[in-house]
């Protein structure tokens, strides 16, 4: 079975932990331990978030950098760092298995409406005065989150994965692949030459994972997070686990924008477009989720 796994940011940095290299190494080993049994009998592609590196970064808005490091460079850096952590852990857990980490580019449309409405928070938290000064100086958009004022950038819809054929070739040779970290490096493609141009944006990692799974003709999209399954009315007295749903039923759920909603949308898109299966659940239960005994299963509509 061909499985695309989307690791949540919590796989490498749990709530309250410092983004130290040693901490991320320990968590990478934990993530790989949860996936190792699954990897022994299946073709596996692992994608991951980059929140631990781009969420609380020291480089996105470092005043010593003039100009500050662009987001495409940061995305490539985080793919390299996290990919290396995961590859080393995978090689230790699966002796003799070929493993490769691939810096991946995600094509977005230059006319995507998201470029007119930046919503994705990146970088440091600032006071109102500092944030507005940076906005004037660098042409940034800023907005207020729960902790203060931060830069916001567009989050366009992924349109294609540049290296999809390369990933497919690696899978066909028996290689386990780590790729599309943080949604991939966002680029636009020239329709005539095919040339790639980096853009200042962040692509949703779960939507990229869903597109990658579609392009690779995966049998299962497995979205792993820090809860055992999707919940209806999450955080209320009416909270109930959702164990088996169709894409339409999943979209009816009122899920939080920054956490479960993009995961639900990614799972729904993959199932609708391919007729395959998707599942959402806890990292430590990855094997059980893939075998239908844990998590939330998202399946196609039954045709009578």
CSV table of C-alpha atoms in Angstrom, one decimal:
chain,number,residue,atom,x,y,z
A,1,UNK,CA,0.0,0.0,0.0
A,2,UNK,CA,1.2,3.5,-0.8
A,3,UNK,CA,0.7,5.9,2.1
A,4,UNK,CA,1.4,9.6,2.4
A,5,UNK,CA,1.9,10.6,6.0
A,6,UNK,CA,1.5,14.3,7.1
A,7,UNK,CA,3.2,14.9,10.4
A,8,UNK,CA,1.9,17.8,12.5
A,9,UNK,CA,4.2,20.3,14.0
A,10,UNK,CA,3.8,18.6,17.3
A,11,UNK,CA,5.8,15.7,15.9
A,12,UNK,CA,9.0,17.7,16.3
A,13,UNK,CA,8.1,20.2,19.0
A,14,UNK,CA,5.4,19.8,21.6
A,15,UNK,CA,3.5,22.6,23.3
A,16,UNK,CA,5.8,24.5,25.7
A,17,UNK,CA,9.1,22.9,24.5
A,18,UNK,CA,12.0,25.0,23.4
A,19,UNK,CA,13.0,24.6,19.7
A,20,UNK,CA,16.4,23.2,20.6
A,21,UNK,CA,18.1,20.8,18.3
A,22,UNK,CA,18.3,18.1,21.0
A,23,UNK,CA,14.6,18.3,21.7
A,24,UNK,CA,13.7,18.1,18.1
A,25,UNK,CA,16.0,15.1,17.7
A,26,UNK,CA,14.3,13.2,20.5
A,27,UNK,CA,10.9,14.0,19.0
A,28,UNK,CA,12.0,12.9,15.5
A,29,UNK,CA,13.0,9.6,17.0
A,30,UNK,CA,9.6,9.3,18.7
A,31,UNK,CA,7.8,10.1,15.4
A,32,UNK,CA,9.8,7.6,13.5
A,33,UNK,CA,9.2,4.9,16.1
A,34,UNK,CA,5.5,5.4,15.6
A,35,UNK,CA,5.9,5.0,11.8
A,36,UNK,CA,8.5,2.2,11.6
A,37,UNK,CA,6.1,-0.7,11.7
A,38,UNK,CA,4.0,0.9,9.1
A,39,UNK,CA,7.1,1.6,6.9
A,40,UNK,CA,8.2,-2.1,6.9
A,41,UNK,CA,5.3,-3.3,4.8
A,42,UNK,CA,4.2,-0.2,2.8
A,43,UNK,CA,5.6,2.5,0.5
A,44,UNK,CA,5.8,5.5,2.6
A,45,UNK,CA,6.2,9.2,1.9
A,46,UNK,CA,6.5,11.5,5.0
A,47,UNK,CA,5.6,15.2,4.9
A,48,UNK,CA,6.0,17.4,7.9
A,49,UNK,CA,5.3,20.9,9.3
A,50,UNK,CA,8.0,23.5,9.8
A,51,UNK,CA,6.4,25.4,12.7
A,52,UNK,CA,9.3,24.6,15.1
A,53,UNK,CA,11.6,26.5,12.8
A,54,UNK,CA,9.5,29.2,11.1
A,55,UNK,CA,6.9,29.8,13.9
A,56,UNK,CA,9.3,31.2,16.6
A,57,UNK,CA,12.2,32.0,14.3
A,58,UNK,CA,15.3,34.0,14.9
A,59,UNK,CA,15.8,34.9,11.3
A,60,UNK,CA,12.4,35.9,9.8
A,61,UNK,CA,12.6,39.4,11.3
A,62,UNK,CA,16.1,39.7,12.6
A,63,UNK,CA,17.0,43.4,12.3
A,64,UNK,CA,20.6,42.4,11.7
A,65,UNK,CA,19.6,41.0,8.4
A,66,UNK,CA,19.2,43.6,5.6
A,67,UNK,CA,17.0,42.6,3.9
A,68,UNK,CA,15.7,39.8,6.1
A,69,UNK,CA,15.9,36.2,4.9
A,70,UNK,CA,13.1,35.5,2.4
A,71,UNK,CA,10.5,32.9,3.2
A,72,UNK,CA,11.5,30.6,0.3
A,73,UNK,CA,15.0,30.4,1.7
A,74,UNK,CA,13.7,29.7,5.2
A,75,UNK,CA,11.4,27.0,3.8
A,76,UNK,CA,14.3,25.3,2.1
A,77,UNK,CA,16.4,25.5,5.2
A,78,UNK,CA,13.7,24.0,7.4
A,79,UNK,CA,13.1,21.2,4.9
A,80,UNK,CA,16.8,20.4,5.1
A,81,UNK,CA,17.1,20.5,8.9
A,82,UNK,CA,13.9,18.5,9.7
A,83,UNK,CA,14.5,16.2,6.8
A,84,UNK,CA,18.0,15.3,8.1
A,85,UNK,CA,16.6,14.6,11.6
A,86,UNK,CA,13.9,12.3,10.2
A,87,UNK,CA,16.3,10.5,7.8
A,88,UNK,CA,18.8,9.7,10.5
A,89,UNK,CA,16.1,8.4,12.8
A,90,UNK,CA,14.5,6.3,9.9
A,91,UNK,CA,17.9,4.8,9.0
A,92,UNK,CA,18.4,3.7,12.7
A,93,UNK,CA,14.9,2.3,12.9
A,94,UNK,CA,14.9,0.5,9.5
A,95,UNK,CA,18.4,-0.8,8.9
A,96,UNK,CA,19.1,-1.5,5.2
A,97,UNK,CA,16.2,0.6,4.0
A,98,UNK,CA,16.9,3.3,1.5
A,99,UNK,CA,15.8,6.7,2.8
A,100,UNK,CA,16.0,10.1,1.1
A,101,UNK,CA,15.0,13.7,2.1
A,102,UNK,CA,14.0,15.9,-0.8
A,103,UNK,CA,13.7,19.7,-0.8
A,104,UNK,CA,10.4,20.2,-2.6
A,105,UNK,CA,8.8,23.1,-4.4
A,106,UNK,CA,5.1,23.7,-4.6
A,107,UNK,CA,3.6,25.6,-7.5
A,108,UNK,CA,0.9,28.2,-6.7
A,109,UNK,CA,-1.0,30.5,-9.1
A,110,UNK,CA,0.2,34.1,-9.3
A,111,UNK,CA,-3.4,35.2,-9.4
A,112,UNK,CA,-4.5,33.2,-6.4
A,113,UNK,CA,-6.8,35.5,-4.3
A,114,UNK,CA,-4.8,34.7,-1.2
A,115,UNK,CA,-2.1,37.2,-2.4
A,116,UNK,CA,-4.6,39.9,-1.9
A,117,UNK,CA,-5.6,38.7,1.6
A,118,UNK,CA,-2.5,37.7,3.7
A,119,UNK,CA,-3.6,35.6,6.7
A,120,UNK,CA,-0.7,33.3,7.7
A,121,UNK,CA,1.3,34.5,10.8
A,122,UNK,CA,5.1,34.2,10.6
A,123,UNK,CA,8.0,35.5,12.7
A,124,UNK,CA,8.3,37.3,16.0
A,125,UNK,CA,5.7,39.0,18.1
A,126,UNK,CA,6.1,42.7,18.2
A,127,UNK,CA,4.7,45.7,20.0
A,128,UNK,CA,2.3,47.9,17.9
A,129,UNK,CA,5.0,50.5,17.4
A,130,UNK,CA,7.7,48.1,16.2
A,131,UNK,CA,5.3,46.1,14.0
A,132,UNK,CA,4.1,49.2,12.2
A,133,UNK,CA,7.6,50.5,11.8
A,134,UNK,CA,8.6,47.2,10.2
A,135,UNK,CA,5.5,47.3,8.0
A,136,UNK,CA,6.4,50.8,6.7
A,137,UNK,CA,10.1,49.9,6.2
A,138,UNK,CA,9.7,46.5,4.6
A,139,UNK,CA,6.2,46.7,3.0
A,140,UNK,CA,4.9,43.9,5.3
A,141,UNK,CA,1.3,43.2,6.2
A,142,UNK,CA,0.8,42.9,9.9
A,143,UNK,CA,-2.1,41.7,12.1
A,144,UNK,CA,-2.8,41.0,15.7
A,145,UNK,CA,-2.8,37.5,17.1
A,146,UNK,CA,-3.4,36.3,20.6
A,147,UNK,CA,0.1,37.4,21.8
A,148,UNK,CA,0.7,40.6,19.9
A,149,UNK,CA,1.4,42.0,16.4
A,150,UNK,CA,3.0,39.8,13.8
A,151,UNK,CA,3.7,39.7,10.1
A,152,UNK,CA,1.1,38.0,7.9
A,153,UNK,CA,1.8,36.5,4.5
A,154,UNK,CA,-0.4,34.9,1.8
A,155,UNK,CA,-1.3,31.2,2.0
A,156,UNK,CA,-2.2,30.3,-1.6
A,157,UNK,CA,-3.7,26.9,-2.7
A,158,UNK,CA,-1.1,24.4,-3.9
A,159,UNK,CA,-1.5,23.7,-7.6
A,160,UNK,CA,1.3,21.2,-8.4
A,161,UNK,CA,4.4,19.5,-6.8
A,162,UNK,CA,7.4,20.2,-8.9
A,163,UNK,CA,9.3,17.1,-7.8
A,164,UNK,CA,6.3,14.6,-7.8
A,165,UNK,CA,7.9,12.5,-10.6
A,166,UNK,CA,11.1,12.3,-8.7
A,167,UNK,CA,9.3,11.2,-5.6
A,168,UNK,CA,7.5,8.6,-7.6
A,169,UNK,CA,10.8,7.3,-9.1
A,170,UNK,CA,12.3,7.0,-5.6
A,171,UNK,CA,9.3,5.1,-4.3
A,172,UNK,CA,9.5,2.7,-7.3
A,173,UNK,CA,13.1,1.9,-6.3
A,174,UNK,CA,12.0,1.0,-2.8
A,175,UNK,CA,13.1,4.3,-1.2
A,176,UNK,CA,11.3,5.8,1.7
A,177,UNK,CA,10.9,9.6,1.0
A,178,UNK,CA,10.7,12.6,3.3
A,179,UNK,CA,9.5,15.6,1.3
A,180,UNK,CA,7.1,18.6,1.0
A,181,UNK,CA,8.1,19.9,4.4
A,182,UNK,CA,6.1,22.9,5.6
A,183,UNK,CA,4.0,22.8,2.4
A,184,UNK,CA,7.1,23.1,0.2
A,185,UNK,CA,8.9,26.1,-1.1
A,186,UNK,CA,6.2,28.3,-2.7
A,187,UNK,CA,6.9,29.2,-6.4
A,188,UNK,CA,5.1,30.3,-9.5
A,189,UNK,CA,5.8,28.7,-12.8
A,190,UNK,CA,6.3,30.5,-16.1
A,191,UNK,CA,3.8,28.9,-18.6
A,192,UNK,CA,6.2,29.3,-21.5
A,193,UNK,CA,9.6,28.3,-20.1
A,194,UNK,CA,8.6,26.4,-16.9
A,195,UNK,CA,10.9,28.7,-15.0
A,196,UNK,CA,10.2,28.9,-11.2
A,197,UNK,CA,10.0,32.2,-9.3
A,198,UNK,CA,9.9,32.2,-5.5
A,199,UNK,CA,7.1,34.0,-3.7
A,200,UNK,CA,6.7,35.4,-0.2
A,201,UNK,CA,4.0,33.0,1.0
A,202,UNK,CA,3.4,29.9,3.2
A,203,UNK,CA,1.5,27.0,1.7
A,204,UNK,CA,-0.7,24.9,4.0
A,205,UNK,CA,1.2,21.7,4.7
A,206,UNK,CA,-1.9,19.4,4.9
A,207,UNK,CA,-3.2,20.7,1.6
A,208,UNK,CA,0.2,20.1,0.0
A,209,UNK,CA,0.2,16.6,1.5
A,210,UNK,CA,-3.2,15.9,0.0
A,211,UNK,CA,-2.1,17.1,-3.5
A,212,UNK,CA,1.1,15.1,-3.2
A,213,UNK,CA,-0.9,12.0,-2.3
A,214,UNK,CA,-3.2,12.6,-5.3
A,215,UNK,CA,-0.3,13.1,-7.7
A,216,UNK,CA,1.4,9.9,-6.4
A,217,UNK,CA,-1.8,7.9,-6.6
A,218,UNK,CA,-1.5,7.0,-3.0
A,219,UNK,CA,-4.0,4.5,-1.4
A,220,UNK,CA,-4.1,6.4,1.9
A,221,UNK,CA,-3.5,9.9,3.2
A,222,UNK,CA,-2.7,9.7,6.9
A,223,UNK,CA,-2.8,13.0,8.8
A,224,UNK,CA,-1.2,12.6,12.2
A,225,UNK,CA,-1.7,15.1,15.0
A,226,UNK,CA,-2.0,15.3,18.8
A,227,UNK,CA,-5.6,14.2,19.2
A,228,UNK,CA,-6.9,10.6,18.8
A,229,UNK,CA,-9.5,11.6,16.2
A,230,UNK,CA,-11.7,14.4,14.9
A,231,UNK,CA,-14.2,15.7,17.4
A,232,UNK,CA,-17.6,17.3,16.7
A,233,UNK,CA,-18.2,20.3,18.9
A,234,UNK,CA,-14.6,20.2,20.1
A,235,UNK,CA,-13.9,21.8,23.5
A,236,UNK,CA,-17.6,21.9,24.5
A,237,UNK,CA,-19.7,19.8,26.7
A,238,UNK,CA,-21.2,18.3,23.6
A,239,UNK,CA,-17.8,17.0,22.3
A,240,UNK,CA,-18.1,13.7,20.5
A,241,UNK,CA,-15.6,11.6,18.6
A,242,UNK,CA,-16.1,11.4,14.8
A,243,UNK,CA,-15.0,7.9,13.7
A,244,UNK,CA,-16.3,7.4,10.2
A,245,UNK,CA,-17.3,10.2,7.8
A,246,UNK,CA,-17.7,11.2,4.1
A,247,UNK,CA,-16.0,14.4,2.8
A,248,UNK,CA,-19.4,16.2,2.9
A,249,UNK,CA,-20.0,15.2,6.5
A,250,UNK,CA,-16.5,16.2,7.5
A,251,UNK,CA,-16.9,19.7,5.9
A,252,UNK,CA,-20.1,20.2,7.9
A,253,UNK,CA,-18.1,20.2,11.1
A,254,UNK,CA,-17.3,23.6,12.7
A,255,UNK,CA,-13.5,23.1,13.2
A,256,UNK,CA,-11.0,25.7,14.4
A,257,UNK,CA,-9.3,27.6,11.5
A,258,UNK,CA,-5.7,27.1,12.6
A,259,UNK,CA,-5.8,23.5,13.7
A,260,UNK,CA,-8.3,20.9,12.6
A,261,UNK,CA,-10.0,22.7,9.7
A,262,UNK,CA,-7.2,22.5,7.2
A,263,UNK,CA,-6.6,18.9,8.1
A,264,UNK,CA,-10.3,18.1,7.5
A,265,UNK,CA,-10.3,20.0,4.2
A,266,UNK,CA,-7.1,18.1,3.1
A,267,UNK,CA,-8.6,14.8,3.9
A,268,UNK,CA,-11.9,15.6,2.2
A,269,UNK,CA,-10.1,16.9,-1.0
A,270,UNK,CA,-8.0,13.7,-1.3
A,271,UNK,CA,-11.0,11.4,-0.9
A,272,UNK,CA,-13.2,13.4,-3.3
A,273,UNK,CA,-10.5,13.6,-6.0
A,274,UNK,CA,-9.2,10.1,-5.9
A,275,UNK,CA,-11.7,7.8,-4.3
A,276,UNK,CA,-9.0,6.7,-1.9
A,277,UNK,CA,-9.1,6.8,1.9
A,278,UNK,CA,-7.9,9.4,4.4
A,279,UNK,CA,-7.5,9.2,8.1
A,280,UNK,CA,-6.8,11.6,10.9
A,281,UNK,CA,-5.5,10.7,14.4
A,282,UNK,CA,-2.7,10.6,16.9
A,283,UNK,CA,0.9,10.1,15.9
A,284,UNK,CA,1.5,7.3,18.4
A,285,UNK,CA,-1.5,5.3,16.9
A,286,UNK,CA,-0.3,5.5,13.3
A,287,UNK,CA,-0.3,1.8,12.7
A,288,UNK,CA,-3.7,1.3,14.2
A,289,UNK,CA,-5.2,4.2,12.2
A,290,UNK,CA,-3.8,2.8,9.0
A,291,UNK,CA,-5.5,-0.5,9.8
A,292,UNK,CA,-8.9,1.1,10.7
A,293,UNK,CA,-8.8,0.5,14.4
A,294,UNK,CA,-8.2,4.0,15.6
A,295,UNK,CA,-8.7,7.6,14.4
A,296,UNK,CA,-11.2,9.2,12.1
A,297,UNK,CA,-11.7,7.4,8.7
A,298,UNK,CA,-12.7,9.6,5.8
A,299,UNK,CA,-14.2,7.5,2.9
A,300,UNK,CA,-16.0,8.1,-0.4
A,301,UNK,CA,-19.7,8.6,-0.5
A,302,UNK,CA,-21.6,5.3,-1.1
A,303,UNK,CA,-23.2,5.1,-4.5
A,304,UNK,CA,-26.5,3.2,-4.4
